[in-house]
mmCIF file of C-alpha atoms in Angstrom:
data_model
loop_
_atom_site.group_PDB
_atom_site.id
_atom_site.type_symbol
_atom_site.label_atom_id
_atom_site.label_comp_id
_atom_site.label_asym_id
_atom_site.label_seq_id
_atom_site.Cartn_x
_atom_site.Cartn_y
_atom_site.Cartn_z
ATOM 1 C CA MET A 1 -25.557 -36.200 -2.689
ATOM 2 C CA LEU A 2 -28.015 -33.685 -4.149
ATOM 3 C CA PRO A 3 -27.101 -31.648 -7.261
ATOM 4 C CA MET A 4 -27.171 -28.425 -5.238
ATOM 5 C CA GLN A 5 -24.647 -29.899 -2.796
ATOM 6 C CA ARG A 6 -22.377 -30.930 -5.676
ATOM 7 C CA VAL A 7 -22.431 -27.428 -7.157
ATOM 8 C CA THR A 8 -21.396 -25.858 -3.854
ATOM 9 C CA ARG A 9 -18.371 -28.198 -3.597
ATOM 10 C CA LEU A 10 -16.965 -27.374 -7.022
ATOM 11 C CA PRO A 11 -15.520 -23.982 -5.953
ATOM 12 C CA LEU A 12 -13.739 -25.758 -3.084
ATOM 13 C CA LEU A 13 -12.162 -28.163 -5.556
ATOM 14 C CA PHE A 14 -11.023 -25.412 -7.916
ATOM 15 C CA ASP A 15 -9.759 -23.321 -5.007
ATOM 16 C CA ALA A 16 -7.629 -26.282 -3.866
ATOM 17 C CA ILE A 17 -6.298 -26.711 -7.412
ATOM 18 C CA LEU A 18 -5.581 -22.981 -7.671
ATOM 19 C CA THR A 19 -3.587 -22.933 -4.413
ATOM 20 C CA ARG A 20 -1.360 -25.731 -5.735
ATOM 21 C CA LEU A 21 -0.682 -24.012 -9.068
ATOM 22 C CA ARG A 22 2.027 -21.424 -9.497
ATOM 23 C CA PRO A 23 0.861 -18.035 -10.865
ATOM 24 C CA ASN A 24 3.060 -18.510 -13.938
ATOM 25 C CA HIS A 25 1.555 -21.956 -14.736
ATOM 26 C CA SER A 26 -0.257 -22.202 -18.086
ATOM 27 C CA GLU A 27 -3.519 -23.376 -16.440
ATOM 28 C CA TYR A 28 -3.512 -20.775 -13.650
ATOM 29 C CA GLU A 29 -5.612 -18.106 -15.455
ATOM 30 C CA THR A 30 -8.129 -20.680 -16.717
ATOM 31 C CA CYS A 31 -8.508 -22.129 -13.227
ATOM 32 C CA HIS A 32 -8.859 -18.631 -11.720
ATOM 33 C CA THR A 33 -11.596 -17.694 -14.246
ATOM 34 C CA THR A 34 -13.370 -21.013 -13.653
ATOM 35 C CA LEU A 35 -13.311 -20.439 -9.886
ATOM 36 C CA ALA A 36 -14.833 -16.958 -10.288
ATOM 37 C CA THR A 37 -17.546 -18.350 -12.592
ATOM 38 C CA LEU A 38 -18.324 -21.200 -10.194
ATOM 39 C CA ASN A 39 -18.590 -18.782 -7.253
ATOM 40 C CA LYS A 40 -21.053 -16.702 -9.265
ATOM 41 C CA ILE A 41 -23.117 -19.818 -10.115
ATOM 42 C CA VAL A 42 -23.155 -20.935 -6.459
ATOM 43 C CA HIS A 43 -24.281 -17.448 -5.410
ATOM 44 C CA GLU A 44 -27.123 -17.527 -7.976
ATOM 45 C CA CYS A 45 -28.146 -21.031 -6.842
ATOM 46 C CA ASN A 46 -28.229 -19.896 -3.210
ATOM 47 C CA GLU A 47 -30.346 -16.856 -4.128
ATOM 48 C CA GLU A 48 -32.843 -19.013 -6.029
ATOM 49 C CA ALA A 49 -33.008 -21.515 -3.157
ATOM 50 C CA ARG A 50 -33.646 -18.623 -0.740
ATOM 51 C CA LYS A 51 -36.412 -17.293 -3.015
ATOM 52 C CA MET A 52 -38.075 -20.709 -3.089
ATOM 53 C CA GLU A 53 -37.873 -20.999 0.709
ATOM 54 C CA ARG A 54 -39.451 -17.564 1.062
ATOM 55 C CA TYR A 55 -42.186 -18.416 -1.433
ATOM 56 C CA TYR A 56 -42.956 -21.677 0.375
ATOM 57 C CA GLU A 57 -43.058 -19.831 3.724
ATOM 58 C CA MET A 58 -45.416 -17.213 2.240
ATOM 59 C CA LEU A 59 -47.621 -19.960 0.817
ATOM 60 C CA LEU A 60 -47.931 -21.556 4.266
ATOM 61 C CA LEU A 61 -48.636 -18.185 5.900
ATOM 62 C CA SER A 62 -51.289 -17.325 3.319
ATOM 63 C CA ARG A 63 -53.149 -20.467 4.378
ATOM 64 C CA LEU A 64 -52.869 -19.607 8.081
ATOM 65 C CA ILE A 65 -53.632 -15.861 8.010
ATOM 66 C CA LYS A 66 -57.399 -15.340 7.727
ATOM 67 C CA PHE A 67 -59.322 -12.120 7.151
ATOM 68 C CA SER A 68 -62.357 -13.317 9.116
ATOM 69 C CA LEU A 69 -63.466 -10.017 10.703
ATOM 70 C CA LYS A 70 -65.989 -8.128 8.559
ATOM 71 C CA GLU A 71 -64.464 -4.728 9.247
ATOM 72 C CA VAL A 72 -60.977 -5.771 8.049
ATOM 73 C CA LYS A 73 -60.524 -5.494 4.294
ATOM 74 C CA CYS A 74 -59.055 -8.576 2.659
ATOM 75 C CA LEU A 75 -55.550 -8.314 1.241
ATOM 76 C CA PRO A 76 -53.451 -10.866 -0.685
ATOM 77 C CA VAL A 77 -50.659 -12.104 1.562
ATOM 78 C CA ILE A 78 -48.540 -13.488 -1.279
ATOM 79 C CA SER A 79 -46.749 -10.961 -3.464
ATOM 80 C CA SER A 80 -43.662 -11.330 -5.645
ATOM 81 C CA SER A 81 -41.735 -8.734 -3.645
ATOM 82 C CA ARG A 82 -43.046 -9.628 -0.169
ATOM 83 C CA TRP A 83 -41.510 -12.024 2.301
ATOM 84 C CA LEU A 84 -41.522 -12.469 6.047
ATOM 85 C CA VAL A 85 -38.915 -10.443 7.940
ATOM 86 C CA ARG A 86 -39.988 -11.426 11.461
ATOM 87 C CA SER A 87 -42.948 -12.808 13.338
ATOM 88 C CA GLY A 88 -43.655 -13.125 17.016
ATOM 89 C CA SER A 89 -46.156 -12.750 19.787
ATOM 90 C CA MET A 90 -46.580 -9.785 22.095
ATOM 91 C CA ASN A 91 -49.083 -8.905 24.765
ATOM 92 C CA PHE A 92 -51.588 -6.171 24.000
ATOM 93 C CA VAL A 93 -51.960 -3.885 27.026
ATOM 94 C CA ASN A 94 -55.249 -1.995 27.178
ATOM 95 C CA VAL A 95 -54.436 1.248 28.966
ATOM 96 C CA ASP A 96 -57.620 2.952 27.755
ATOM 97 C CA SER A 97 -60.861 0.975 27.745
ATOM 98 C CA LYS A 98 -62.297 3.339 25.121
ATOM 99 C CA MET A 99 -59.688 2.418 22.503
ATOM 100 C CA THR A 100 -61.289 1.064 19.339
ATOM 101 C CA PHE A 101 -58.533 -1.504 18.917
ATOM 102 C CA ALA A 102 -59.373 -2.967 22.327
ATOM 103 C CA ARG A 103 -62.999 -3.387 21.291
ATOM 104 C CA LYS A 104 -61.915 -5.517 18.345
ATOM 105 C CA LEU A 105 -60.089 -7.868 20.700
ATOM 106 C CA ASN A 106 -62.322 -8.295 23.712
ATOM 107 C CA LYS A 107 -64.010 -5.660 25.868
ATOM 108 C CA THR A 108 -63.602 -7.581 29.112
ATOM 109 C CA HIS A 109 -59.853 -8.363 28.924
ATOM 110 C CA PHE A 110 -57.099 -5.862 29.539
ATOM 111 C CA TYR A 111 -54.430 -8.154 28.089
ATOM 112 C CA ALA A 112 -54.475 -10.237 24.947
ATOM 113 C CA LYS A 113 -51.776 -12.210 23.163
ATOM 114 C CA LEU A 114 -51.235 -10.843 19.654
ATOM 115 C CA ASN A 115 -49.181 -12.304 16.856
ATOM 116 C CA LEU A 116 -47.422 -9.791 14.636
ATOM 117 C CA PHE A 117 -46.117 -10.575 11.162
ATOM 118 C CA LEU A 118 -43.656 -8.063 9.762
ATOM 119 C CA PHE A 119 -43.172 -8.461 6.029
ATOM 120 C CA THR A 120 -40.871 -6.451 3.777
ATOM 121 C CA ASP A 121 -43.695 -4.002 3.001
ATOM 122 C CA LEU A 122 -46.468 -4.782 5.493
ATOM 123 C CA LEU A 123 -47.275 -5.245 9.189
ATOM 124 C CA VAL A 124 -50.133 -7.641 9.975
ATOM 125 C CA ILE A 125 -51.543 -7.845 13.514
ATOM 126 C CA THR A 126 -53.394 -11.062 14.281
ATOM 127 C CA LYS A 127 -54.872 -13.083 17.085
ATOM 128 C CA LYS A 128 -54.234 -16.829 17.106
ATOM 129 C CA LYS A 129 -57.303 -19.032 16.901
ATOM 130 C CA SER A 130 -57.733 -22.426 18.556
ATOM 131 C CA ASN A 131 -57.440 -24.184 15.166
ATOM 132 C CA GLY A 132 -53.934 -22.749 14.631
ATOM 133 C CA SER A 133 -54.943 -20.073 12.133
ATOM 134 C CA TYR A 134 -54.475 -16.339 12.680
ATOM 135 C CA SER A 135 -57.370 -13.883 12.468
ATOM 136 C CA VAL A 136 -56.289 -10.475 11.149
ATOM 137 C CA ILE A 137 -57.239 -7.603 13.454
ATOM 138 C CA ASP A 138 -55.399 -4.795 11.686
ATOM 139 C CA TYR A 139 -52.661 -4.147 9.158
ATOM 140 C CA CYS A 140 -50.713 -1.310 7.592
ATOM 141 C CA THR A 141 -47.882 -0.756 5.180
ATOM 142 C CA ARG A 142 -44.475 -0.884 6.797
ATOM 143 C CA ALA A 143 -43.873 2.781 5.983
ATOM 144 C CA MET A 144 -46.980 3.726 8.008
ATOM 145 C CA MET A 145 -45.828 2.257 11.331
ATOM 146 C CA GLN A 146 -43.577 3.458 14.126
ATOM 147 C CA MET A 147 -42.395 1.723 17.285
ATOM 148 C CA ALA A 148 -40.989 3.392 20.383
ATOM 149 C CA ALA A 149 -40.026 2.103 23.810
ATOM 150 C CA ILE A 150 -42.173 3.188 26.758
ATOM 151 C CA GLU A 151 -40.059 3.588 29.872
ATOM 152 C CA ASP A 152 -42.794 4.454 32.411
ATOM 153 C CA SER A 153 -45.190 1.516 32.397
ATOM 154 C CA VAL A 154 -48.884 1.977 33.052
ATOM 155 C CA PRO A 155 -49.902 -0.056 35.048
ATOM 156 C CA PRO A 156 -46.521 -0.338 36.801
ATOM 157 C CA THR A 157 -46.571 -4.162 36.747
ATOM 158 C CA ASN A 158 -45.935 -4.184 32.991
ATOM 159 C CA LYS A 159 -42.369 -4.279 31.748
ATOM 160 C CA TYR A 160 -40.709 -3.903 28.373
ATOM 161 C CA LEU A 161 -43.491 -1.859 26.795
ATOM 162 C CA ILE A 162 -43.594 -0.656 23.197
ATOM 163 C CA LEU A 163 -45.878 1.949 21.693
ATOM 164 C CA LEU A 164 -46.843 0.854 18.194
ATOM 165 C CA THR A 165 -48.237 3.765 16.206
ATOM 166 C CA ILE A 166 -50.004 2.905 12.985
ATOM 167 C CA LEU A 167 -50.151 6.166 11.070
ATOM 168 C CA GLU A 168 -52.631 4.787 8.543
ATOM 169 C CA ASN A 169 -54.228 1.364 8.907
ATOM 170 C CA HIS A 170 -56.491 -0.463 6.444
ATOM 171 C CA GLU A 171 -59.314 1.971 7.340
ATOM 172 C CA GLN A 172 -57.032 5.022 6.806
ATOM 173 C CA LYS A 173 -57.099 5.693 10.570
ATOM 174 C CA THR A 174 -54.311 6.359 13.049
ATOM 175 C CA VAL A 175 -54.099 3.753 15.811
ATOM 176 C CA GLU A 176 -51.859 3.567 18.878
ATOM 177 C CA ILE A 177 -51.301 0.183 20.492
ATOM 178 C CA VAL A 178 -49.350 -0.544 23.673
ATOM 179 C CA LEU A 179 -47.553 -3.880 23.513
ATOM 180 C CA SER A 180 -45.606 -5.741 26.162
ATOM 181 C CA CYS A 181 -42.617 -7.966 25.400
ATOM 182 C CA ASP A 182 -41.547 -10.849 27.620
ATOM 183 C CA THR A 183 -37.923 -9.704 27.838
ATOM 184 C CA GLU A 184 -35.799 -6.593 27.400
ATOM 185 C CA SER A 185 -33.935 -8.284 24.549
ATOM 186 C CA GLY A 186 -37.273 -9.077 22.874
ATOM 187 C CA ARG A 187 -38.197 -5.410 23.033
ATOM 188 C CA TYR A 188 -34.780 -4.358 21.734
ATOM 189 C CA THR A 189 -35.030 -6.790 18.798
ATOM 190 C CA SER A 190 -38.574 -5.683 17.954
ATOM 191 C CA LEU A 191 -37.589 -2.021 17.949
ATOM 192 C CA ASN A 192 -34.534 -2.680 15.759
ATOM 193 C CA VAL A 193 -36.407 -4.816 13.229
ATOM 194 C CA ALA A 194 -39.203 -2.257 12.919
ATOM 195 C CA SER A 195 -36.856 0.644 12.230
#
């Protein structure tokens, strides 16, 4: 058994002891104080373990997310206050062939699979490469993005559309991107996480 697993079992032991003691027993207060202290220690251990998991996840992501396009300014992915909230893929729907964002992806395709990484303070839009890495296409601070459901789809074959508005991207420009989710629940989750 690992030390962390032992620590988490100690409150269970003291809770069992406490339930068998009468409130007027001489050891009751000591056991009650010990249980409260152990619960606090377990909570702190869990928080530190969560921080380490987040740091490890960010370390892996920093190796996968590449700023390979010349026009996209490089940004450090790892930060002490940043961790991944949600990631997932969505389909980019090009409703206007003159959109600058579409030119960054591919002029000939109307649809492209994008991978979005939503961090605590940042949204990073990427395209997955054949080697498993992600090439950054655009990014913005989380405060500079808005998502809204689009009910009337253009073209009508698309379902579960979202309008992603980046109020200020890395170039200090406003960008609107139409994204398509695979399911209604996927769209609902994306809209809730972004708000």
